[in-house]
Amino acid sequence: MQTLVDGFGRAFPYLRLSLTEACNYRCSYCLPDGYQADGRPKFLALDEIERLVRGFAALGMSKLRLTGGEPSLRKDLPSIIAAVSAVPGIRKVAITTNGCLLPRHIRTWREAGLTALNVSLDSLDPQRFHAITGHDRFAEVTEGVEIALGLGFDSVKLNAVLLRGLNDDELPAWCDYLRERDVAIRFIELMRTGDNRAYFERHHVRAETLEQQLLIAGWSLRPRAPDAGPAREYTHPDYRGRIGVIAPYSKDFCAGCNRLRVTARGDLRLCLFGDFGIALRPLLQSDADHDGLVARIATQLGLKAAGHGLHQGQTGITPHLASIGG
Ligand code: SAM
């Protein structure tokens, strides 16, 4: 088997695959006006997804994250989960979801083969949650998380984007929440995208500010696993849960990059904030194109840059994260 290694010696065991650009939320930092369909070609179909995942698995990819948009809006999600988890070499199938459909579907997804769950939960206060996401679905999301905690997942993680003046005072509430729950919360530093410039200037908080508070409160940094996400994870002997911090503006963030992305229409994106996509869809129409697909992915990896240009305000072709699969 080949392995995916780029020109900087980074290996890529981890693919984030967007299943749709559509989202039913209106998060103030991402899609404040809601998703607008643009009439372009449809999102990848089940057979295309299966061929894509076979191609990446042939190159050593073992961890797949399904994302979007909101992946739970795909009616065929259980079939997608079952198909990708059956691909030889795939050991972990995770999903990132806004969680509002969890109470209805999480058991089915688990039975289909889902091994890990990430749920976005930007506030522990239902009113703030409503204000940030545009939806009053706090009760469903938290109920869904409680159900998921009883289903034997490898991990259940929550994501909260850190927002100045909106949710950056909630560390004590999160610590209470984590005291008895085997769950990790990831605080994500707000990233500037093509569409959120003014919002970013108003609400961006440096992740280091939170990390200083964690160290003072006795939390300690744990070592990172090879196929782990980008979070720096902290633990504390008094709490069952863990706290992760994702700091895309920190100095060595890109040095630890281990993931590639494919958009819902089948473009390989080498970086969340890159300037171009590489069309894989023409090679997903027949099993006969498997070798060509593998070769295209391996060759294109040579173009992966050392790091993003976010510090210089370069957000590439990403208007918002729903467009690429955050
Ligand atoms: N709809 C799903 C969800 O809500 O988790 C998956 C897609 S969403 C784009 C993935 C993650 O990206 C969410 O946790 C969301 O909060 C985060 N996100 C979106 N825009 C962001 C931004 N500008 N900066 C940091 N995180 C962002």
CSV table of C-alpha atoms and ligand atoms in Angstrom, one decimal:
chain,number,residue,atom,x,y,z
A,1,MET,CA,0.0,0.0,0.0
A,2,GLN,CA,1.2,3.6,-0.8
A,3,THR,CA,1.2,6.2,2.0
A,4,LEU,CA,0.3,9.8,1.6
A,5,VAL,CA,3.2,11.9,2.6
A,6,ASP,CA,3.7,15.5,1.3
A,7,GLY,CA,6.8,17.5,0.5
A,8,PHE,CA,7.1,18.5,4.1
A,9,GLY,CA,7.1,14.9,5.5
A,10,ARG,CA,3.5,15.2,6.8
A,11,ALA,CA,1.4,12.0,6.5
A,12,PHE,CA,-2.3,12.1,5.9
A,13,PRO,CA,-4.3,9.3,7.6
A,14,TYR,CA,-7.3,11.5,8.0
A,15,LEU,CA,-9.9,12.7,5.4
A,16,ARG,CA,-12.8,15.1,6.1
A,17,LEU,CA,-15.5,14.6,3.5
A,18,SER,CA,-18.3,17.0,3.1
A,19,LEU,CA,-21.7,15.4,2.3
A,20,THR,CA,-23.6,18.6,1.6
A,21,GLU,CA,-23.2,22.3,1.6
A,22,ALA,CA,-26.8,22.7,2.9
A,23,CYS,CA,-27.3,23.6,6.6
A,24,ASN,CA,-30.5,24.2,8.6
A,25,TYR,CA,-28.8,26.5,11.1
A,26,ARG,CA,-27.9,30.2,10.6
A,27,CYS,CA,-24.7,30.4,12.8
A,28,SER,CA,-23.7,34.1,13.1
A,29,TYR,CA,-20.1,33.3,12.2
A,30,CYS,CA,-20.8,30.9,9.3
A,31,LEU,CA,-24.1,31.2,7.4
A,32,PRO,CA,-25.9,34.2,9.1
A,33,ASP,CA,-28.5,34.4,6.3
A,34,GLY,CA,-28.9,30.6,6.0
A,35,TYR,CA,-27.9,28.3,3.2
A,36,GLN,CA,-28.8,29.5,-0.3
A,37,ALA,CA,-28.9,26.8,-3.0
A,38,ASP,CA,-27.0,27.9,-6.1
A,39,GLY,CA,-28.2,25.4,-8.7
A,40,ARG,CA,-24.7,24.0,-9.3
A,41,PRO,CA,-24.3,20.2,-9.8
A,42,LYS,CA,-25.6,17.9,-7.1
A,43,PHE,CA,-23.6,16.6,-4.1
A,44,LEU,CA,-21.7,13.4,-4.4
A,45,ALA,CA,-23.9,10.3,-4.6
A,46,LEU,CA,-23.5,7.1,-2.5
A,47,ASP,CA,-21.6,5.2,-5.2
A,48,GLU,CA,-19.2,8.2,-5.8
A,49,ILE,CA,-18.6,8.5,-2.1
A,50,GLU,CA,-17.7,4.8,-1.9
A,51,ARG,CA,-15.2,5.0,-4.7
A,52,LEU,CA,-13.7,8.1,-3.3
A,53,VAL,CA,-13.2,6.5,0.1
A,54,ARG,CA,-11.7,3.3,-1.5
A,55,GLY,CA,-9.2,5.6,-3.4
A,56,PHE,CA,-8.1,7.3,-0.2
A,57,ALA,CA,-8.0,4.1,1.8
A,58,ALA,CA,-5.6,2.6,-0.9
A,59,LEU,CA,-3.3,5.5,0.1
A,60,GLY,CA,-3.4,4.6,3.8
A,61,MET,CA,-6.3,6.9,4.9
A,62,SER,CA,-7.9,5.1,7.9
A,63,LYS,CA,-9.9,7.9,9.6
A,64,LEU,CA,-12.9,9.5,7.9
A,65,ARG,CA,-15.0,12.4,9.1
A,66,LEU,CA,-18.3,13.1,7.5
A,67,THR,CA,-19.2,16.8,7.7
A,68,GLY,CA,-20.9,19.6,5.8
A,69,GLY,CA,-23.0,21.8,5.7
A,70,GLU,CA,-25.1,19.7,8.0
A,71,PRO,CA,-24.5,16.0,7.1
A,72,SER,CA,-27.6,14.8,8.9
A,73,LEU,CA,-29.7,16.5,6.3
A,74,ARG,CA,-28.7,13.7,3.9
A,75,LYS,CA,-31.6,11.2,3.9
A,76,ASP,CA,-29.1,8.4,2.8
A,77,LEU,CA,-26.7,9.1,5.7
A,78,PRO,CA,-27.2,5.6,7.3
A,79,SER,CA,-26.3,4.0,3.9
A,80,ILE,CA,-23.3,6.3,3.5
A,81,ILE,CA,-22.0,5.4,7.0
A,82,ALA,CA,-22.5,1.7,6.3
A,83,ALA,CA,-20.8,1.8,2.9
A,84,VAL,CA,-17.7,3.8,4.1
A,85,SER,CA,-17.2,1.8,7.2
A,86,ALA,CA,-17.2,-1.4,5.1
A,87,VAL,CA,-14.2,-0.1,3.0
A,88,PRO,CA,-11.1,-2.2,3.9
A,89,GLY,CA,-8.6,-0.1,5.9
A,90,ILE,CA,-11.2,2.4,7.3
A,91,ARG,CA,-11.0,2.0,11.1
A,92,LYS,CA,-12.7,5.2,12.3
A,93,VAL,CA,-15.8,6.9,10.9
A,94,ALA,CA,-16.7,10.1,12.7
A,95,ILE,CA,-19.3,12.7,12.0
A,96,THR,CA,-19.5,16.4,12.8
A,97,THR,CA,-23.1,17.6,13.2
A,98,ASN,CA,-25.1,20.4,14.7
A,99,GLY,CA,-26.9,17.7,16.7
A,100,CYS,CA,-30.5,18.7,16.3
A,101,LEU,CA,-31.5,15.4,14.7
A,102,LEU,CA,-29.5,13.3,17.2
A,103,PRO,CA,-32.4,12.1,19.3
A,104,ARG,CA,-34.1,10.7,16.2
A,105,HIS,CA,-31.1,9.2,14.4
A,106,ILE,CA,-28.1,8.6,16.5
A,107,ARG,CA,-28.9,4.9,17.3
A,108,THR,CA,-29.3,4.2,13.6
A,109,TRP,CA,-26.0,5.9,12.7
A,110,ARG,CA,-24.2,3.9,15.5
A,111,GLU,CA,-25.7,0.6,14.2
A,112,ALA,CA,-24.6,1.5,10.7
A,113,GLY,CA,-21.0,1.8,11.8
A,114,LEU,CA,-20.3,5.3,13.1
A,115,THR,CA,-17.5,5.2,15.7
A,116,ALA,CA,-17.1,8.8,16.9
A,117,LEU,CA,-19.3,11.8,17.2
A,118,ASN,CA,-18.6,15.6,17.3
A,119,VAL,CA,-21.5,17.9,18.1
A,120,SER,CA,-21.5,21.6,17.8
A,121,LEU,CA,-22.7,23.3,21.0
A,122,ASP,CA,-21.6,26.9,21.1
A,123,SER,CA,-23.2,27.7,24.5
A,124,LEU,CA,-24.5,25.9,27.6
A,125,ASP,CA,-27.1,28.7,27.9
A,126,PRO,CA,-30.2,27.9,25.8
A,127,GLN,CA,-30.9,31.6,25.0
A,128,ARG,CA,-27.3,32.3,23.9
A,129,PHE,CA,-27.3,29.1,21.9
A,130,HIS,CA,-30.4,30.4,20.1
A,131,ALA,CA,-28.9,33.8,19.5
A,132,ILE,CA,-25.6,32.3,18.0
A,133,THR,CA,-27.1,29.6,15.9
A,134,GLY,CA,-30.4,31.1,14.9
A,135,HIS,CA,-32.2,28.1,16.2
A,136,ASP,CA,-33.9,27.2,19.5
A,137,ARG,CA,-32.7,23.5,19.5
A,138,PHE,CA,-30.6,23.4,22.6
A,139,ALA,CA,-32.9,20.8,24.3
A,140,GLU,CA,-32.7,18.4,21.3
A,141,VAL,CA,-28.9,18.7,21.0
A,142,THR,CA,-28.2,18.1,24.7
A,143,GLU,CA,-30.7,15.3,24.9
A,144,GLY,CA,-29.0,13.7,21.8
A,145,VAL,CA,-25.6,14.0,23.5
A,146,GLU,CA,-26.9,12.2,26.6
A,147,ILE,CA,-28.2,9.4,24.4
A,148,ALA,CA,-24.9,9.2,22.5
A,149,LEU,CA,-22.9,8.9,25.7
A,150,GLY,CA,-24.7,5.6,26.4
A,151,LEU,CA,-24.0,4.1,22.9
A,152,GLY,CA,-20.4,3.0,23.3
A,153,PHE,CA,-18.8,5.5,20.9
A,154,ASP,CA,-14.9,5.6,20.8
A,155,SER,CA,-15.4,9.3,21.6
A,156,VAL,CA,-18.1,11.9,21.9
A,157,LYS,CA,-16.8,15.5,21.5
A,158,LEU,CA,-18.5,18.9,21.6
A,159,ASN,CA,-17.4,21.9,19.6
A,160,ALA,CA,-17.8,25.5,20.7
A,161,VAL,CA,-16.4,28.4,18.7
A,162,LEU,CA,-15.0,31.0,21.1
A,163,LEU,CA,-16.7,34.3,20.6
A,164,ARG,CA,-15.8,37.5,22.4
A,165,GLY,CA,-18.8,38.9,24.3
A,166,LEU,CA,-21.1,36.0,23.3
A,167,ASN,CA,-19.8,32.9,25.0
A,168,ASP,CA,-16.2,33.5,26.2
A,169,ASP,CA,-17.2,33.6,29.9
A,170,GLU,CA,-18.5,30.0,30.1
A,171,LEU,CA,-15.5,28.1,31.3
A,172,PRO,CA,-16.9,27.6,34.8
A,173,ALA,CA,-20.2,26.2,33.3
A,174,TRP,CA,-18.3,23.9,31.1
A,175,CYS,CA,-16.2,22.6,34.0
A,176,ASP,CA,-19.5,21.7,35.8
A,177,TYR,CA,-20.7,20.0,32.7
A,178,LEU,CA,-17.5,18.0,32.4
A,179,ARG,CA,-17.2,16.9,36.0
A,180,GLU,CA,-19.0,13.6,35.6
A,181,ARG,CA,-19.3,13.3,31.8
A,182,ASP,CA,-16.9,11.3,29.7
A,183,VAL,CA,-16.9,13.9,26.9
A,184,ALA,CA,-14.5,16.4,25.5
A,185,ILE,CA,-15.3,20.0,24.6
A,186,ARG,CA,-13.2,21.6,21.9
A,187,PHE,CA,-13.0,25.4,22.0
A,188,ILE,CA,-12.3,26.5,18.5
A,189,GLU,CA,-10.7,29.9,17.9
A,190,LEU,CA,-12.9,31.8,15.4
A,191,MET,CA,-11.4,31.7,11.9
A,192,ARG,CA,-11.7,34.5,9.5
A,193,THR,CA,-13.3,33.4,6.2
A,194,GLY,CA,-14.2,35.3,3.0
A,195,ASP,CA,-17.7,36.3,4.3
A,196,ASN,CA,-17.2,37.1,8.1
A,197,ARG,CA,-14.6,39.8,8.2
A,198,ALA,CA,-16.5,42.4,10.3
A,199,TYR,CA,-17.8,39.7,12.6
A,200,PHE,CA,-14.3,38.3,13.0
A,201,GLU,CA,-13.0,41.7,14.1
A,202,ARG,CA,-15.8,42.1,16.7
A,203,HIS,CA,-15.7,38.6,18.2
A,204,HIS,CA,-12.3,37.0,17.7
A,205,VAL,CA,-10.6,35.9,20.9
A,206,ARG,CA,-7.1,34.3,21.0
A,207,ALA,CA,-7.2,30.7,22.1
A,208,GLU,CA,-4.1,31.3,24.2
A,209,THR,CA,-6.2,33.4,26.5
A,210,LEU,CA,-8.3,30.4,27.4
A,211,GLU,CA,-5.3,28.1,27.6
A,212,GLN,CA,-3.8,30.4,30.2
A,213,GLN,CA,-7.0,30.1,32.3
A,214,LEU,CA,-6.9,26.3,32.0
A,215,LEU,CA,-3.3,26.1,33.2
A,216,ILE,CA,-4.0,28.4,36.2
A,217,ALA,CA,-7.0,26.2,37.1
A,218,GLY,CA,-4.8,23.1,37.2
A,219,TRP,CA,-5.5,21.5,33.8
A,220,SER,CA,-2.5,19.8,32.0
A,221,LEU,CA,-1.7,19.3,28.4
A,222,ARG,CA,-1.7,15.7,27.0
A,223,PRO,CA,0.5,14.3,24.2
A,224,ARG,CA,-1.1,14.1,20.7
A,225,ALA,CA,-2.0,10.9,18.9
A,226,PRO,CA,-0.8,10.5,15.3
A,227,ASP,CA,-4.3,10.6,13.7
A,228,ALA,CA,-5.7,13.1,16.2
A,229,GLY,CA,-7.4,16.3,15.2
A,230,PRO,CA,-5.7,19.6,15.7
A,231,ALA,CA,-6.8,20.2,19.3
A,232,ARG,CA,-4.4,20.6,22.1
A,233,GLU,CA,-6.1,18.5,24.8
A,234,TYR,CA,-6.1,19.2,28.6
A,235,THR,CA,-7.1,17.0,31.4
A,236,HIS,CA,-7.7,17.5,35.2
A,237,PRO,CA,-7.8,14.9,37.9
A,238,ASP,CA,-11.1,16.3,39.3
A,239,TYR,CA,-13.0,16.1,36.0
A,240,ARG,CA,-14.0,13.1,33.9
A,241,GLY,CA,-14.3,15.2,30.8
A,242,ARG,CA,-11.5,16.8,28.8
A,243,ILE,CA,-11.0,20.2,27.2
A,244,GLY,CA,-9.4,20.7,23.8
A,245,VAL,CA,-8.3,23.9,22.3
A,246,ILE,CA,-8.1,24.4,18.5
A,247,ALA,CA,-5.9,27.4,17.8
A,248,PRO,CA,-5.5,27.8,14.0
A,249,TYR,CA,-3.5,31.0,14.4
A,250,SER,CA,-0.9,29.4,16.7
A,251,LYS,CA,2.7,29.1,15.4
A,252,ASP,CA,3.0,25.4,14.7
A,253,PHE,CA,-0.7,24.7,13.8
A,254,CYS,CA,0.1,23.7,10.1
A,255,ALA,CA,3.2,21.7,11.0
A,256,GLY,CA,0.9,19.1,12.6
A,257,CYS,CA,-1.6,19.0,9.7
A,258,ASN,CA,-2.6,15.4,9.0
A,259,ARG,CA,-5.9,15.8,7.1
A,260,LEU,CA,-7.2,16.5,3.6
A,261,ARG,CA,-10.6,17.6,2.6
A,262,VAL,CA,-13.0,16.7,-0.2
A,263,THR,CA,-16.0,19.0,-0.8
A,264,ALA,CA,-19.6,17.9,-1.3
A,265,ARG,CA,-19.1,18.1,-5.1
A,266,GLY,CA,-15.9,16.1,-5.1
A,267,ASP,CA,-13.1,18.6,-5.1
A,268,LEU,CA,-10.0,17.7,-3.2
A,269,ARG,CA,-8.9,20.7,-1.1
A,270,LEU,CA,-5.4,20.5,0.3
A,271,CYS,CA,-5.9,23.2,2.8
A,272,LEU,CA,-9.0,24.7,4.5
A,273,PHE,CA,-7.9,28.1,3.3
A,274,GLY,CA,-6.3,27.1,0.0
A,275,ASP,CA,-6.7,28.9,-3.3
A,276,PHE,CA,-7.8,26.0,-5.5
A,277,GLY,CA,-9.7,22.7,-5.6
A,278,ILE,CA,-8.8,19.6,-7.6
A,279,ALA,CA,-11.7,17.9,-9.3
A,280,LEU,CA,-11.9,14.2,-8.4
A,281,ARG,CA,-15.5,13.6,-9.5
A,282,PRO,CA,-14.6,12.7,-13.1
A,283,LEU,CA,-12.7,9.7,-11.6
A,284,LEU,CA,-15.5,8.6,-9.4
A,285,GLN,CA,-17.9,7.4,-12.1
A,286,SER,CA,-16.6,3.9,-12.6
A,287,ASP,CA,-14.6,1.3,-10.6
A,288,ALA,CA,-12.3,1.2,-13.6
A,289,ASP,CA,-10.9,4.6,-12.6
A,290,HIS,CA,-9.6,3.5,-9.2
A,291,ASP,CA,-5.9,3.6,-10.2
A,292,GLY,CA,-6.3,6.9,-11.9
A,293,LEU,CA,-8.0,8.3,-8.8
A,294,VAL,CA,-5.2,7.1,-6.5
A,295,ALA,CA,-2.6,8.5,-8.8
A,296,ARG,CA,-4.3,11.9,-9.0
A,297,ILE,CA,-4.6,12.2,-5.2
A,298,ALA,CA,-1.0,11.2,-4.7
A,299,THR,CA,0.4,13.6,-7.4
A,300,GLN,CA,-1.7,16.5,-6.2
A,301,LEU,CA,-0.5,16.2,-2.7
A,302,GLY,CA,2.8,17.5,-3.9
A,303,LEU,CA,1.1,20.9,-4.2
A,304,LYS,CA,0.2,21.1,-0.6
A,305,ALA,CA,1.7,24.3,0.9
A,306,ALA,CA,3.5,24.4,4.2
A,307,GLY,CA,0.9,26.5,5.9
A,308,HIS,CA,-2.2,28.7,5.4
A,309,GLY,CA,-2.1,32.5,5.0
A,310,LEU,CA,-4.6,33.3,7.7
A,311,HIS,CA,-2.2,35.5,9.5
A,312,GLN,CA,-2.0,37.7,6.4
A,313,GLY,CA,-5.8,37.7,6.2
A,314,GLN,CA,-5.7,35.3,3.2
A,315,THR,CA,-8.8,33.1,3.4
A,316,GLY,CA,-8.3,31.4,0.0
A,317,ILE,CA,-11.5,30.4,-1.8
A,318,THR,CA,-13.4,29.6,1.4
A,319,PRO,CA,-16.4,32.0,1.9
A,320,HIS,CA,-17.6,30.1,5.0
A,321,LEU,CA,-16.8,26.7,6.4
A,322,ALA,CA,-20.1,25.2,5.3
A,323,SER,CA,-18.8,25.5,1.8
A,324,ILE,CA,-15.9,23.1,2.3
A,325,GLY,CA,-16.7,21.0,5.3
A,326,GLY,CA,-15.5,22.5,8.5
B,1,SAM,N1,-23.1,21.5,10.5
B,1,SAM,C1,-22.1,20.7,11.3
B,1,SAM,C2,-21.9,21.4,12.6
B,1,SAM,O1,-22.6,22.3,13.0
B,1,SAM,O2,-21.0,20.9,13.3
B,1,SAM,C3,-20.8,20.5,10.5
B,1,SAM,C4,-20.2,21.6,9.7
B,1,SAM,S1,-19.7,23.0,10.6
B,1,SAM,C5,-19.0,24.1,9.3
B,1,SAM,C6,-18.2,22.4,11.4
B,1,SAM,C7,-17.7,23.2,12.6
B,1,SAM,O3,-17.1,24.3,12.1
B,1,SAM,C8,-18.7,23.6,13.6
B,1,SAM,O4,-18.2,23.2,14.9
B,1,SAM,C9,-18.7,25.1,13.5
B,1,SAM,O5,-19.0,25.7,14.7
B,1,SAM,C10,-17.3,25.4,13.0
B,1,SAM,N2,-17.1,26.6,12.3
B,1,SAM,C11,-17.8,27.2,11.3
B,1,SAM,N3,-17.3,28.4,10.9
B,1,SAM,C12,-16.3,28.6,11.7
B,1,SAM,C13,-15.3,29.7,11.8
B,1,SAM,N4,-15.4,30.8,11.0
B,1,SAM,N5,-14.3,29.6,12.7
B,1,SAM,C14,-14.2,28.5,13.5
B,1,SAM,N6,-15.1,27.5,13.5
B,1,SAM,C15,-16.1,27.5,12.6
